[in-house]
Structures are given as C-alpha cells and as structure tokens.
CSV table of C-alpha atoms in Angstrom, one decimal:
chain,number,residue,atom,x,y,z
A,1,MET,CA,0.2,0.1,0.2
A,2,LEU,CA,3.1,2.2,1.0
A,3,HIS,CA,4.2,1.5,-2.5
A,4,PHE,CA,1.4,1.8,-4.0
A,5,LEU,CA,0.7,6.0,-2.2
A,6,PHE,CA,4.8,6.5,-3.2
A,7,PHE,CA,3.6,5.0,-7.4
A,8,ILE,CA,0.3,8.5,-6.8
A,9,TRP,CA,3.0,10.7,-5.3
A,10,ILE,CA,6.0,10.5,-7.9
A,11,THR,CA,3.6,10.9,-10.7
A,12,LEU,CA,1.7,13.7,-9.1
A,13,VAL,CA,4.8,15.5,-8.4
A,14,TYR,CA,6.7,15.2,-11.3
A,15,GLY,CA,4.4,14.4,-13.7
A,16,GLN,CA,3.2,17.9,-13.8
A,17,GLN,CA,5.7,19.6,-13.6
A,18,PRO,CA,6.4,23.0,-16.1
A,19,CYS,CA,7.8,23.1,-19.1
A,20,ASN,CA,11.0,25.4,-18.7
A,21,ILE,CA,10.9,25.2,-22.7
A,22,SER,CA,11.0,28.8,-24.5
A,23,GLN,CA,7.1,27.6,-26.4
A,24,LEU,CA,6.3,29.1,-30.1
A,25,GLN,CA,3.5,31.7,-29.6
A,26,ASN,CA,1.7,33.7,-31.2
A,27,TYR,CA,2.0,32.3,-35.0
A,28,SER,CA,0.0,31.0,-38.7
A,29,ASP,CA,0.6,31.3,-41.6
A,30,PHE,CA,3.5,30.7,-41.3
A,31,SER,CA,5.9,28.5,-43.8
A,32,ILE,CA,7.5,25.2,-42.3
A,33,ALA,CA,10.4,22.6,-43.9
A,34,TYR,CA,11.1,18.6,-42.3
A,35,GLN,CA,15.2,18.5,-42.7
A,36,SER,CA,17.5,15.5,-40.7
A,37,SER,CA,15.3,15.0,-38.1
A,38,PHE,CA,14.6,18.9,-37.1
A,39,ILE,CA,11.2,20.9,-37.9
A,40,TYR,CA,12.2,24.8,-38.8
A,41,LEU,CA,9.8,27.3,-39.2
A,42,SER,CA,9.7,31.0,-40.7
A,43,GLY,CA,7.4,34.0,-40.8
A,44,GLY,CA,3.7,33.9,-39.6
A,45,ASN,CA,5.0,36.8,-37.6
A,46,PRO,CA,4.9,40.3,-39.3
A,47,ALA,CA,6.7,41.9,-36.2
A,48,GLU,CA,9.4,38.9,-35.8
A,49,THR,CA,13.1,37.3,-37.9
A,50,SER,CA,12.9,34.6,-35.7
A,51,LEU,CA,13.4,31.0,-36.4
A,52,TRP,CA,12.8,28.0,-34.6
A,53,ARG,CA,13.3,24.9,-34.0
A,54,LEU,CA,11.7,21.6,-33.1
A,55,ASN,CA,14.9,18.3,-32.3
A,56,LEU,CA,12.2,15.7,-32.6
A,57,ARG,CA,15.4,12.5,-32.1
A,58,ASN,CA,14.2,12.2,-29.0
A,59,GLY,CA,10.1,11.6,-28.9
A,60,LEU,CA,7.9,15.1,-28.7
A,61,ASN,CA,5.6,15.1,-26.0
A,62,VAL,CA,2.6,17.9,-26.4
A,63,SER,CA,2.6,19.2,-23.1
A,64,CYS,CA,6.7,20.8,-23.4
A,65,LEU,CA,7.7,20.8,-26.9
A,66,PRO,CA,11.2,21.6,-26.4
A,67,TRP,CA,11.7,24.2,-29.3
A,68,GLU,CA,14.8,26.7,-29.7
A,69,GLU,CA,14.2,30.0,-31.2
A,70,LEU,CA,17.6,30.7,-33.3
A,71,GLN,CA,20.6,33.2,-33.9
A,72,PRO,CA,21.7,32.7,-36.9
A,73,VAL,CA,24.2,35.4,-38.5
A,74,ASP,CA,22.8,37.9,-40.8
A,75,THR,CA,26.3,39.7,-41.9
A,76,PHE,CA,23.9,41.1,-45.4
A,77,ASN,CA,20.6,42.3,-43.1
A,78,ILE,CA,18.7,40.3,-46.1
A,79,ILE,CA,16.1,38.4,-43.3
A,80,GLN,CA,12.0,39.8,-43.2
A,81,PRO,CA,9.5,39.2,-41.5
A,82,TYR,CA,7.4,37.3,-44.0
A,83,MET,CA,3.7,35.5,-43.8
A,84,TYR,CA,2.5,33.3,-46.9
A,85,GLY,CA,5.8,32.6,-48.0
A,86,ILE,CA,7.3,28.5,-48.5
A,87,SER,CA,10.3,27.2,-47.1
A,88,PHE,CA,12.1,22.9,-47.3
A,89,GLU,CA,14.9,21.6,-47.2
A,90,THR,CA,18.0,21.4,-49.7
A,91,LEU,CA,20.6,19.0,-51.3
A,92,THR,CA,23.1,20.1,-48.6
A,93,ASN,CA,20.9,20.4,-45.8
A,94,ASP,CA,20.1,23.7,-45.3
A,95,VAL,CA,16.1,25.0,-45.7
A,96,PHE,CA,15.9,27.8,-48.6
A,97,ILE,CA,13.0,30.1,-47.3
A,98,GLN,CA,10.7,32.9,-49.8
A,99,ALA,CA,9.1,35.6,-48.8
A,100,GLY,CA,4.9,36.1,-49.4
A,101,ASP,CA,4.1,39.3,-47.9
A,102,SER,CA,6.3,41.2,-46.1
A,103,LEU,CA,5.7,45.3,-44.5
A,104,ILE,CA,9.3,45.7,-46.3
A,105,SER,CA,10.6,45.2,-49.3
A,106,SER,CA,13.7,43.1,-50.1
A,107,SER,CA,15.2,41.6,-53.4
A,108,SER,CA,16.7,39.3,-51.2
A,109,MET,CA,13.5,37.4,-49.4
A,110,ASP,CA,11.7,37.8,-53.0
A,111,ALA,CA,14.4,35.4,-54.6
A,112,GLY,CA,15.1,32.6,-52.0
A,113,ILE,CA,17.6,32.8,-49.1
A,114,LEU,CA,19.4,30.5,-47.4
A,115,TYR,CA,19.7,29.2,-43.9
A,116,ASN,CA,23.2,27.3,-43.5
A,117,THR,CA,22.4,24.8,-40.8
A,118,SER,CA,26.1,24.5,-40.5
A,119,ALA,CA,26.8,27.7,-39.6
A,120,ASN,CA,24.0,28.7,-38.4
A,121,SER,CA,23.5,31.8,-40.7
A,122,TRP,CA,21.8,33.3,-43.7
A,123,VAL,CA,23.3,33.6,-46.9
A,124,GLN,CA,22.2,35.2,-50.5
A,125,VAL,CA,21.0,32.6,-52.9
A,126,GLN,CA,22.7,33.0,-56.3
A,127,SER,CA,20.2,31.1,-59.3
A,128,THR,CA,20.1,30.8,-62.8
A,129,GLY,CA,17.2,30.7,-65.1
A,130,ASN,CA,14.1,32.8,-65.2
A,131,SER,CA,13.4,33.7,-61.2
A,132,PRO,CA,9.8,33.7,-61.0
A,133,SER,CA,7.5,36.9,-60.5
A,134,VAL,CA,7.4,38.3,-56.7
A,135,ARG,CA,4.3,36.4,-55.1
A,136,ALA,CA,3.1,34.9,-52.2
A,137,GLU,CA,0.5,32.2,-50.8
A,138,MET,CA,2.5,30.2,-53.3
A,139,THR,CA,2.9,26.3,-52.7
A,140,ALA,CA,6.7,24.7,-53.3
A,141,THR,CA,7.0,21.1,-52.6
A,142,MET,CA,10.0,18.9,-52.8
A,143,ASN,CA,11.2,16.3,-55.1
A,144,THR,CA,13.7,14.4,-52.2
A,145,THR,CA,14.8,11.4,-55.5
A,146,SER,CA,15.4,14.7,-57.9
A,147,HIS,CA,16.1,17.4,-55.1
A,148,GLN,CA,14.2,19.9,-57.5
A,149,ALA,CA,11.3,22.0,-55.5
A,150,TRP,CA,8.3,21.6,-57.2
A,151,TYR,CA,6.6,25.9,-57.5
A,152,TYR,CA,2.7,26.2,-58.4
A,153,GLY,CA,0.5,29.1,-58.1
A,154,GLY,CA,0.3,32.5,-55.8
A,155,ARG,CA,-0.6,35.6,-56.5
A,156,ASN,CA,0.2,39.4,-56.5
A,157,THR,CA,2.0,40.8,-52.8
A,158,GLN,CA,-0.2,42.7,-50.5
A,159,ALA,CA,1.5,45.4,-50.8
A,160,GLN,CA,1.6,45.1,-54.5
A,161,GLN,CA,-1.6,45.1,-54.8
A,162,HIS,CA,-2.6,47.9,-52.5
A,163,GLN,CA,-1.2,49.6,-55.5
A,164,ARG,CA,-4.6,48.9,-57.7
A,165,ASN,CA,-1.6,45.5,-59.8
A,166,PHE,CA,-3.4,42.3,-59.1
A,167,ASN,CA,-2.2,39.4,-60.5
A,168,TYR,CA,-2.7,35.4,-60.1
A,169,TYR,CA,-1.2,33.0,-61.8
A,170,ASN,CA,-1.7,29.1,-62.8
A,171,ASP,CA,2.1,28.5,-63.8
A,172,PHE,CA,3.8,25.0,-63.0
A,173,TYR,CA,7.7,25.4,-62.3
A,174,ALA,CA,10.7,24.6,-60.1
A,175,PHE,CA,13.9,24.8,-59.3
A,176,ASP,CA,16.7,22.5,-58.8
A,177,THR,CA,19.1,22.8,-55.6
A,178,THR,CA,21.2,20.4,-57.3
A,179,ASP,CA,22.5,24.2,-59.6
A,180,SER,CA,20.5,26.5,-58.1
A,181,THR,CA,18.9,26.5,-61.7
A,182,TRP,CA,15.3,27.3,-61.8
A,183,ILE,CA,12.7,25.2,-65.0
A,184,TRP,CA,10.2,26.2,-67.0
A,185,PRO,CA,8.6,23.0,-68.2
A,186,ASN,CA,5.7,23.0,-71.4
A,187,VAL,CA,2.7,22.5,-69.0
A,188,ASN,CA,0.1,20.4,-71.2
A,189,TYR,CA,-3.6,20.5,-69.2
A,190,ASN,CA,-6.7,19.5,-71.4
A,191,GLY,CA,-9.7,20.8,-71.6
A,192,GLY,CA,-9.1,25.0,-72.0
A,193,VAL,CA,-7.2,27.6,-69.2
A,194,ARG,CA,-7.1,26.6,-65.5
A,195,PRO,CA,-8.0,29.3,-63.3
A,196,ALA,CA,-5.9,30.1,-60.9
A,197,ARG,CA,-4.8,29.4,-57.5
A,198,TYR,CA,-3.6,30.5,-54.6
A,199,GLY,CA,-3.7,29.6,-50.1
A,200,HIS,CA,-4.1,25.8,-51.6
A,201,THR,CA,-2.0,23.3,-50.7
A,202,ALA,CA,0.2,20.8,-52.6
A,203,ASN,CA,1.8,16.9,-51.3
A,204,LEU,CA,4.4,14.8,-54.0
A,205,ILE,CA,3.2,11.2,-54.5
A,206,GLN,CA,5.1,9.1,-56.4
A,207,GLY,CA,6.4,12.4,-58.9
A,208,GLN,CA,2.9,13.6,-58.9
A,209,LEU,CA,1.5,16.9,-57.6
A,210,PHE,CA,-1.8,17.0,-56.1
A,211,ILE,CA,-3.3,20.3,-55.6
A,212,LEU,CA,-6.1,20.7,-53.0
A,213,GLY,CA,-8.7,23.7,-52.3
A,214,GLY,CA,-7.4,27.0,-51.7
A,215,LYS,CA,-9.0,29.8,-53.9
A,216,THR,CA,-9.2,29.8,-58.0
A,217,ALA,CA,-9.4,33.7,-59.9
A,218,MET,CA,-10.1,33.9,-63.7
A,219,ILE,CA,-9.5,37.6,-65.7
A,220,ASN,CA,-12.7,38.6,-67.6
A,221,ALA,CA,-10.8,39.5,-71.0
A,222,THR,CA,-14.2,42.2,-71.1
A,223,THR,CA,-13.8,43.6,-68.3
A,224,ASN,CA,-10.3,43.4,-67.4
A,225,THR,CA,-11.9,42.4,-64.0
A,226,TRP,CA,-10.7,39.4,-61.5
A,227,ILE,CA,-12.9,36.8,-60.7
A,228,VAL,CA,-12.4,34.9,-57.5
A,229,ASP,CA,-14.0,32.2,-56.1
A,230,GLY,CA,-13.2,29.2,-52.9
A,231,ALA,CA,-12.1,26.6,-54.0
A,232,ASP,CA,-13.9,22.8,-52.4
A,233,PHE,CA,-13.0,19.2,-52.2
A,234,ARG,CA,-14.9,18.9,-55.5
A,235,SER,CA,-12.3,18.4,-57.0
A,236,VAL,CA,-8.1,17.7,-57.8
A,237,LEU,CA,-5.9,20.1,-59.7
A,238,VAL,CA,-3.5,17.0,-60.7
A,239,PHE,CA,0.3,17.6,-62.0
A,240,ASP,CA,2.6,14.7,-63.0
A,241,THR,CA,6.3,16.2,-62.5
A,242,ILE,CA,7.3,13.6,-64.9
A,243,SER,CA,5.2,13.6,-68.1
A,244,TYR,CA,4.9,17.3,-67.5
A,245,ASN,CA,0.7,16.5,-67.9
A,246,ALA,CA,-2.0,18.6,-65.9
A,247,ILE,CA,-5.4,17.5,-65.6
A,248,SER,CA,-8.7,18.6,-62.9
A,249,MET,CA,-10.6,16.2,-62.0
A,250,ALA,CA,-14.1,15.5,-60.0
A,251,THR,CA,-13.9,13.7,-56.5
A,252,ILE,CA,-16.0,10.8,-55.1
A,253,GLY,CA,-16.9,9.2,-51.4
A,254,ASN,CA,-17.6,11.7,-48.6
A,255,ILE,CA,-16.3,14.6,-49.1
A,256,PRO,CA,-15.3,17.9,-46.7
A,257,GLN,CA,-17.1,20.7,-46.5
A,258,GLY,CA,-15.1,23.2,-48.8
A,259,LEU,CA,-11.9,24.9,-45.9
A,260,ALA,CA,-9.6,27.7,-46.6
A,261,ARG,CA,-6.3,27.6,-44.5
A,262,PHE,CA,-6.3,23.3,-44.0
A,263,SER,CA,-3.1,21.5,-43.1
A,264,ALA,CA,-2.8,18.6,-45.5
A,265,VAL,CA,0.2,16.0,-44.7
A,266,ASN,CA,1.5,12.2,-46.4
A,267,SER,CA,-0.5,9.5,-45.1
A,268,PRO,CA,2.5,6.2,-44.5
A,269,ASP,CA,0.3,4.5,-47.0
A,270,GLY,CA,2.3,5.6,-49.7
A,271,ARG,CA,-1.1,6.7,-51.0
A,272,SER,CA,-3.7,9.0,-49.2
A,273,ILE,CA,-3.4,12.6,-48.5
A,274,VAL,CA,-4.3,13.8,-44.6
A,275,ILE,CA,-6.2,17.0,-44.2
A,276,PHE,CA,-7.0,18.7,-40.4
A,277,GLY,CA,-8.8,21.5,-39.6
A,278,GLY,CA,-9.5,24.5,-41.8
A,279,LYS,CA,-12.0,27.4,-41.2
A,280,VAL,CA,-14.5,26.3,-43.8
A,281,LEU,CA,-16.0,28.5,-46.8
A,282,ASP,CA,-17.6,32.0,-46.7
A,283,SER,CA,-17.8,31.3,-42.8
A,284,VAL,CA,-16.6,34.8,-40.1
A,285,PHE,CA,-14.3,32.5,-38.2
A,286,THR,CA,-15.6,29.1,-37.9
A,287,PRO,CA,-12.3,26.6,-37.7
A,288,THR,CA,-12.3,22.2,-37.6
A,289,GLN,CA,-10.9,20.0,-35.6
A,290,ASP,CA,-12.3,17.1,-38.7
A,291,VAL,CA,-10.2,15.0,-40.1
A,292,TYR,CA,-10.2,13.4,-44.0
A,293,VAL,CA,-8.4,11.1,-46.1
A,294,LEU,CA,-7.7,11.3,-49.7
A,295,ASP,CA,-7.1,8.6,-51.9
A,296,SER,CA,-4.5,9.6,-54.5
A,297,CYS,CA,-5.3,6.3,-56.8
A,298,THR,CA,-8.4,7.5,-57.1
A,299,LEU,CA,-9.3,11.0,-55.9
A,300,SER,CA,-12.2,9.0,-53.6
A,301,TRP,CA,-12.6,10.8,-50.1
A,302,SER,CA,-12.9,8.5,-46.8
A,303,ARG,CA,-13.6,10.5,-43.4
A,304,PRO,CA,-12.0,8.3,-40.6
A,305,ASN,CA,-13.2,7.3,-37.3
A,306,ILE,CA,-10.0,9.0,-34.4
A,307,GLN,CA,-10.2,8.0,-31.6
A,308,GLY,CA,-8.3,9.9,-28.6
A,309,GLN,CA,-8.1,13.9,-27.4
A,310,PRO,CA,-7.6,16.0,-30.7
A,311,PRO,CA,-6.2,19.8,-30.1
A,312,SER,CA,-8.4,22.3,-30.2
A,313,ALA,CA,-10.2,23.6,-33.5
A,314,ARG,CA,-7.9,26.2,-35.5
A,315,ALA,CA,-7.2,27.2,-39.3
A,316,GLY,CA,-3.9,29.2,-40.5
A,317,HIS,CA,-1.6,25.9,-38.7
A,318,GLU,CA,0.4,23.7,-40.7
A,319,ALA,CA,1.1,20.4,-40.4
A,320,ILE,CA,4.2,17.8,-40.8
A,321,ALA,CA,4.1,14.0,-41.0
A,322,TYR,CA,7.5,12.5,-39.5
A,323,GLY,CA,6.7,8.7,-40.5
A,324,GLN,CA,3.9,7.5,-38.7
A,325,TYR,CA,2.6,10.6,-37.2
A,326,MET,CA,1.6,13.9,-38.2
A,327,ILE,CA,2.1,16.4,-35.6
A,328,VAL,CA,0.2,19.7,-35.6
A,329,ILE,CA,1.4,23.7,-35.0
A,330,GLY,CA,0.1,26.9,-34.2
A,331,GLY,CA,-2.5,28.2,-36.1
A,332,ILE,CA,-5.2,30.8,-35.1
A,333,VAL,CA,-8.6,28.9,-32.6
A,334,SER,CA,-11.1,32.4,-33.2
A,335,VAL,CA,-10.8,36.0,-34.0
A,336,GLN,CA,-13.8,38.0,-32.4
A,337,ALA,CA,-14.8,41.2,-34.3
A,338,THR,CA,-14.5,44.7,-33.1
A,339,ASN,CA,-16.2,47.5,-33.4
A,340,THR,CA,-12.6,49.8,-32.9
A,341,SER,CA,-11.0,47.6,-35.5
A,342,GLN,CA,-11.7,45.4,-38.2
A,343,GLN,CA,-8.3,42.9,-38.0
A,344,GLY,CA,-10.8,41.8,-34.7
A,345,ILE,CA,-8.9,40.4,-31.9
A,346,VAL,CA,-7.0,37.8,-32.4
A,347,THR,CA,-6.3,34.0,-30.5
A,348,TYR,CA,-3.5,31.7,-31.2
A,349,ALA,CA,-3.6,28.3,-31.3
A,350,GLN,CA,-1.6,27.5,-27.8
A,351,ASP,CA,-1.7,23.0,-28.2
A,352,PHE,CA,0.0,21.3,-30.1
A,353,GLY,CA,-1.3,17.8,-31.9
A,354,ILE,CA,-0.1,15.1,-32.6
A,355,LEU,CA,-2.4,11.8,-34.6
A,356,ASP,CA,-0.8,8.2,-34.8
A,357,LEU,CA,-2.0,7.8,-39.2
A,358,LEU,CA,-2.1,3.8,-38.6
A,359,SER,CA,-3.9,3.4,-35.3
A,360,TRP,CA,-5.9,7.2,-36.2
A,361,THR,CA,-5.2,8.4,-32.7
A,362,TRP,CA,-4.5,11.7,-31.1
A,363,VAL,CA,-1.4,10.9,-28.6
A,364,PRO,CA,-0.3,12.8,-26.4
A,365,SER,CA,3.9,11.8,-27.4
A,366,ILE,CA,5.9,9.8,-29.7
A,367,PRO,CA,8.4,7.0,-28.1
A,368,THR,CA,12.2,8.7,-27.5
A,369,ASN,CA,13.4,6.0,-29.4
A,370,TYR,CA,11.1,6.1,-32.5
A,371,SER,CA,12.5,6.4,-36.3
A,372,PRO,CA,11.0,7.4,-39.0
A,373,SER,CA,13.4,4.8,-41.3
A,374,THR,CA,10.2,2.3,-39.3
A,375,VAL,CA,8.2,3.1,-41.5
A,376,GLN,CA,7.9,1.7,-45.2
A,377,GLN,CA,5.7,3.4,-47.8
A,378,THR,CA,4.6,0.6,-50.7
A,379,PRO,CA,1.6,1.7,-52.6
A,380,ALA,CA,-0.2,-0.5,-54.7
A,381,CYS,CA,-1.9,1.7,-57.2
A,382,ARG,CA,-1.0,5.4,-58.3
A,383,PHE,CA,-3.5,8.3,-60.1
A,384,ASP,CA,-3.8,7.4,-63.8
A,385,MET,CA,-3.4,10.2,-65.7
A,386,PRO,CA,-5.2,10.2,-68.4
A,387,ASN,CA,-4.0,10.4,-72.4
A,388,TYR,CA,-5.5,13.6,-74.3
A,389,SER,CA,-8.0,13.3,-77.1
A,390,SER,CA,-6.7,14.3,-80.3
A,391,ASP,CA,-9.8,17.8,-79.3
A,392,SER,CA,-8.7,20.3,-77.5
A,393,THR,CA,-12.5,21.2,-77.0
A,394,SER,CA,-14.0,17.5,-75.6
A,395,GLY,CA,-16.6,17.8,-72.8
A,396,ASN,CA,-16.6,21.4,-72.7
A,397,ASN,CA,-20.1,21.9,-71.8
A,398,GLY,CA,-19.9,25.0,-69.8
A,399,ASP,CA,-20.0,21.6,-66.5
A,400,GLY,CA,-17.3,22.5,-64.4
A,401,LEU,CA,-17.1,23.1,-61.5
A,402,PRO,CA,-18.4,26.9,-60.5
A,403,TYR,CA,-14.8,27.9,-59.4
A,404,ASP,CA,-12.8,25.2,-62.3
A,405,SER,CA,-15.2,24.5,-65.2
A,406,THR,CA,-12.0,22.3,-66.5
A,407,VAL,CA,-12.8,19.7,-64.2
A,408,VAL,CA,-13.7,16.2,-65.9
A,409,SER,CA,-15.4,14.3,-64.3
A,410,ASN,CA,-13.7,10.9,-62.3
A,411,PRO,CA,-14.3,7.6,-63.9
A,412,TYR,CA,-14.1,5.9,-60.5
A,413,GLY,CA,-17.3,7.0,-59.9
A,414,GLN,CA,-19.2,5.3,-62.8
A,415,THR,CA,-21.2,2.1,-62.5
A,416,SER,CA,-19.9,-1.6,-63.6
A,417,THR,CA,-22.4,-3.2,-65.7
A,418,ALA,CA,-20.5,-6.9,-66.2
A,419,LEU,CA,-20.2,-6.7,-62.1
A,420,LYS,CA,-23.7,-6.2,-61.7
A,421,GLU,CA,-24.2,-9.0,-64.7
A,422,GLY,CA,-22.5,-11.4,-62.7
A,423,LEU,CA,-23.9,-11.3,-60.2
A,424,GLY,CA,-27.9,-12.0,-61.7
A,425,ILE,CA,-25.9,-15.1,-63.0
A,426,THR,CA,-24.4,-16.2,-60.3
A,427,PHE,CA,-26.8,-15.9,-57.4
A,428,GLY,CA,-30.3,-16.5,-59.4
A,429,LEU,CA,-33.4,-15.2,-57.4
A,430,LEU,CA,-31.1,-14.1,-55.0
A,431,GLY,CA,-28.5,-11.2,-57.5
A,432,VAL,CA,-31.6,-10.7,-58.9
A,433,LEU,CA,-33.0,-9.1,-56.1
A,434,LEU,CA,-30.3,-8.0,-55.0
A,435,LEU,CA,-29.4,-6.5,-58.7
A,436,GLY,CA,-32.9,-4.8,-58.4
A,437,ALA,CA,-31.6,-3.1,-54.9
A,438,ALA,CA,-27.8,-2.3,-56.8
A,439,ALA,CA,-30.1,-0.6,-59.7
A,440,TRP,CA,-32.1,1.2,-57.0
A,441,TYR,CA,-29.2,2.8,-55.7
A,442,VAL,CA,-27.1,3.6,-58.1
A,443,ARG,CA,-30.0,5.4,-59.9
A,444,ARG,CA,-30.2,7.6,-55.9
A,445,MET,CA,-26.6,7.1,-55.9
A,446,ARG,CA,-25.8,9.2,-60.0
A,447,LYS,CA,-28.7,11.9,-58.6
A,448,ASN,CA,-26.7,12.7,-56.3
A,449,ALA,CA,-23.3,12.2,-57.7
A,450,ARG,CA,-24.8,15.3,-60.5
A,451,ALA,CA,-24.2,18.0,-58.9
A,452,ILE,CA,-20.9,17.2,-57.5
A,453,ASN,CA,-19.4,15.1,-61.0
A,454,PRO,CA,-18.4,18.0,-63.6
A,455,ARG,CA,-19.3,16.0,-66.4
A,456,TRP,CA,-17.6,12.8,-68.3
A,457,LEU,CA,-15.0,13.8,-71.4
A,458,GLY,CA,-16.1,11.7,-74.3
A,459,GLY,CA,-12.8,10.3,-75.7
A,460,PHE,CA,-11.2,11.7,-73.5
A,461,TRP,CA,-9.2,9.0,-72.4
A,462,LYS,CA,-7.8,8.2,-76.4
A,463,GLN,CA,-4.0,8.4,-76.8
A,464,PRO,CA,-2.0,11.4,-76.9
A,465,SER,CA,-2.2,13.9,-79.0
A,466,SER,CA,-0.2,17.7,-79.2
A,467,ALA,CA,-2.7,18.8,-80.8
A,468,SER,CA,-5.7,18.2,-77.5
A,469,SER,CA,-3.1,20.0,-74.8
A,470,THR,CA,-2.4,23.4,-73.8
A,471,ARG,CA,0.9,24.7,-73.6
A,472,SER,CA,2.6,27.4,-71.3
A,473,THR,CA,6.2,27.9,-70.5
A,474,ARG,CA,5.5,31.5,-68.6
A,475,SER,CA,2.6,32.5,-66.1
A,476,SER,CA,2.2,36.1,-67.8
A,477,THR,CA,1.2,33.9,-70.5
A,478,THR,CA,-1.9,33.1,-69.0
A,479,SER,CA,-2.6,35.5,-66.2
A,480,ALA,CA,-2.9,39.2,-66.7
A,481,CYS,CA,-2.4,42.0,-64.2
A,482,SER,CA,-5.8,44.8,-63.5
A,483,SER,CA,-5.9,48.3,-61.4
A,484,ILE,CA,-9.2,47.0,-60.5
A,485,PRO,CA,-9.6,44.9,-57.7
A,486,PRO,CA,-11.4,41.5,-57.3
A,487,LEU,CA,-15.3,41.0,-58.1
A,488,LYS,CA,-15.7,38.5,-55.1
A,489,ASN,CA,-14.0,39.4,-52.3
A,490,ASP,CA,-14.3,37.2,-49.2
A,491,ASN,CA,-14.4,39.9,-46.4
A,492,LYS,CA,-15.5,36.6,-43.8
A,493,ASP,CA,-11.6,35.6,-44.0
A,494,PRO,CA,-11.0,38.0,-40.8
A,495,VAL,CA,-7.1,39.6,-40.5
A,496,PRO,CA,-4.7,37.2,-38.6
A,497,LEU,CA,-2.7,39.6,-38.0
A,498,VAL,CA,-1.9,43.0,-37.4
A,499,HIS,CA,0.5,44.7,-39.5
A,500,ILE,CA,-0.5,42.2,-42.7
A,501,SER,CA,-3.9,41.4,-43.6
A,502,GLN,CA,-5.4,38.8,-44.9
A,503,HIS,CA,-6.3,38.6,-48.0
A,504,ALA,CA,-9.4,37.3,-49.7
C-alpha cells in the first residue's frame, strides 16, 4: 500500500512539472521544413524574423515541445519578417526560404534566401534561369529524389495590391537545388485554360503533385477584372512532374465541406493525403478539427474513425508527417470582431497535436526511440493520368464546377455493368433481388452525384495528341495584370495579424 501511494505521489509531483522551455506562441500562416530530424519554422509573424527549430530525435511530448529559437548570423541584413511564403529542405541539408507578404520589400527574400544549418547563418541564393515573379500564397514541394522543389500558383503580394496591381498565377515551375536553376516546363493541360490558384496545398506522391483547396481566379477579358472564388474539395488538380501533364478531376466518396487555411500531409501508406483543420469557406471564422483522407489513386474521400483527444480546432496552422505521425503546429482558434478594429481580436492556438496515422489516434507523445525509417511506404497503385483526346475542346460544355470549368468527371464514379450481370448469373433469384436493389441504389447515387461530378468527357481517354494540350511556359501567358480589385472578395476571412491583412 505504501509503495502504491509513493508511486501516486511521484506521478503527481514529477508528472506535472511545468515546461521550462521557450514555447512557440502567436504564429499563423508560417512556413515549415523538415531536415535531418529537425523541423524549421520561419515567417508567420510580421514583427519578428525569428527562426525556430524543433528537435525530434528524442521523441516528442505535446505538453512541452523542445523548441529552440535560433539566432542566425545575418551579415548582409537579408532576412525580413514575412507571411504566406514557402520553405523547403535542400540537397546540402540547408533550408530554402522565400517570402510572400512582407512589410519591408526585400529583393533577396523575394528571390529566396538560404539558412546554412552548419554555419547558423543566412546566405543569399545565386540562381540561374528565369526567376519567378514576386508572389505570395504559392506552394513549393520538394522531390527528395530529384532534389527539385515544384512550385504552383500564387498571387501578387499585398504591397503590390495596395498599389492597385492585381495578378494571380496558374504556373508550374521548379527550383533545382543541385545547381540552383529555375525550370519552366511546357505543361500539357486539356480542357481549356486552368484558373489561377492561391492559398492551396500541394502534396507530392510518386512524382505527382496533388493540388487541394485554396482560391481560384479567372480574369474577365472584357472588363479586365478578376473573378475570385473558393475552391472546395469536389475536385483535385493533378500535375505529373515527369510527363508534365496536368488535369483537374472530380473527387468521389465522403467529400469534406469547403475549407480554407487547412493542412495536408502524406499518409504512411504512400498513396493517401490526410487533411486537418481549416476554416469553413464563407464563414466569419469557423475553424474545424476534422480529419479526412484522400486516396490519390482514385481521388476518393473518406473520414476515418479518430480516437483520442484532438487538438483545438484551428486554421492557418501547419502540419508535418514524421513517419507514422502527423504533428500539428500553431494556427488561429478564433477571431472576435470589434467595433473599433477592422482586424478583430485574434486568439492563437497554444496547444499542439500528434496523430498516429496507423491507429488513427490522437496521442500525447512520440516514443523516445522512434525512427521514421521504420515506416515502409509500399503503395500498390498510382494515379492514372489520362491520355489526351485529339479534340482540344472535347467536353467543354459548361458543366464544370463554378470555380473551375475545366474539371472532368471521375471514372471511378461510373457503374460497372459487368459486375451487375455477374451477380445476376451467379446468385439466381437472390442475384436478381440484389441487382434490383443495386440498380435503385445506383440511380440514387447518380442523382446525388450530378451535383459533384461535373462531366464525363467523351473520348477523353484516347491516345495522346499534342494538338489537344494547352502549353504554357510562363504564368504571364495565362495571367494578366489588372488595376481593378477582384469582383468577389471574401470579407468574412478576417485579418490574422496587426500589420499584414488577411488576403481575400
């Protein structure tokens, strides 16, 4: 009995010790990169140039994360506060950072700077090739095999928009970290001109980029105005970084509600994408803590049965995959409107989350001796990029989604006649009954699916033809500047920070 009481006393005294490590606070819409068991966090606060590092080598406990605020040497004074930018790891174990919105214009930050992890210093990047135009809310996803970071989309910075210069981008391009060269491929895209997009996520699976959510923008050539709309999860833009083919295809299954400023990580199964949190589209500020999974092979959504205590609902956060775990960091949990401030009172997330992606359980910690290399990704499939029809206008009948008229139907949503016939022959009378029930169910599903599966392109899956594709080498060929603000402005998406306003 005395031993038991002593154990309880030890647990109470030492199990609830305060965390004496400086913790990350008041950050949203920042950039993170994973490098050699460390997570590097930059941006996300317009008043600070802090660079944070989280050590994962000794496990992790959500009650006290071992954050370290680094103080890199900045000989050339090149680092500036920023938000809505990007970061990724490089071949030399350094971290590449590129600004989005910033209070102070910096050509170095716009072009990209490098954090030298061994020297703990900021370094200017000397690149070759055509540098991309200055932008924000783009994505950059590293291919650790080719050592190329693939970019997509973005918008003009808020500083540019304050000068009545509005522009949005729909281009794919890459930065090769082996020789610091910018690459602009000729992209084949069927079905018309894809809309520009920003504020989205991009996940690389088996050499293919899967673009989710964000907002799309199309310019009206007659009025020279941009039309901006929220992109929900009824479709996915897929880009093959090997063949340079791209397509926007409808999704199927248990499709999540439209969200903004959510996070997305690769699942340890090597074929799925896991999204968490975000704010509901067209809401004042309604954050979620939901988890959904997209199968990249069939573009089918599902919602796993999650156990454990989830972190607080949030948006503007980031998440990173570490082996079988998803680590959720930062973000905003609420925005309270006030009569005296257009920005409102922002409350930041102070808690963190760890989701075990194998057991689908929110856990309080990662074991000390855990190694992400123990997770072996063996996907049994890959998204089948369709061949392009010789008719470049095939299927352009206006049945696409409101935010993207180029979306094509998902072939996995079609009915299998052979399956129905097989059931009837094999099971006799029972098969007939099952067939009748299946037919009723299929009719019902088709009726419900018409709203989310835009169209089926006749002849779309034929042999490829160069005549069917729309080629673009630079974003300027499909995105035009305008001095007129977008027609649709999401004023319900509040300002997250004091100095840099939340973009529509």
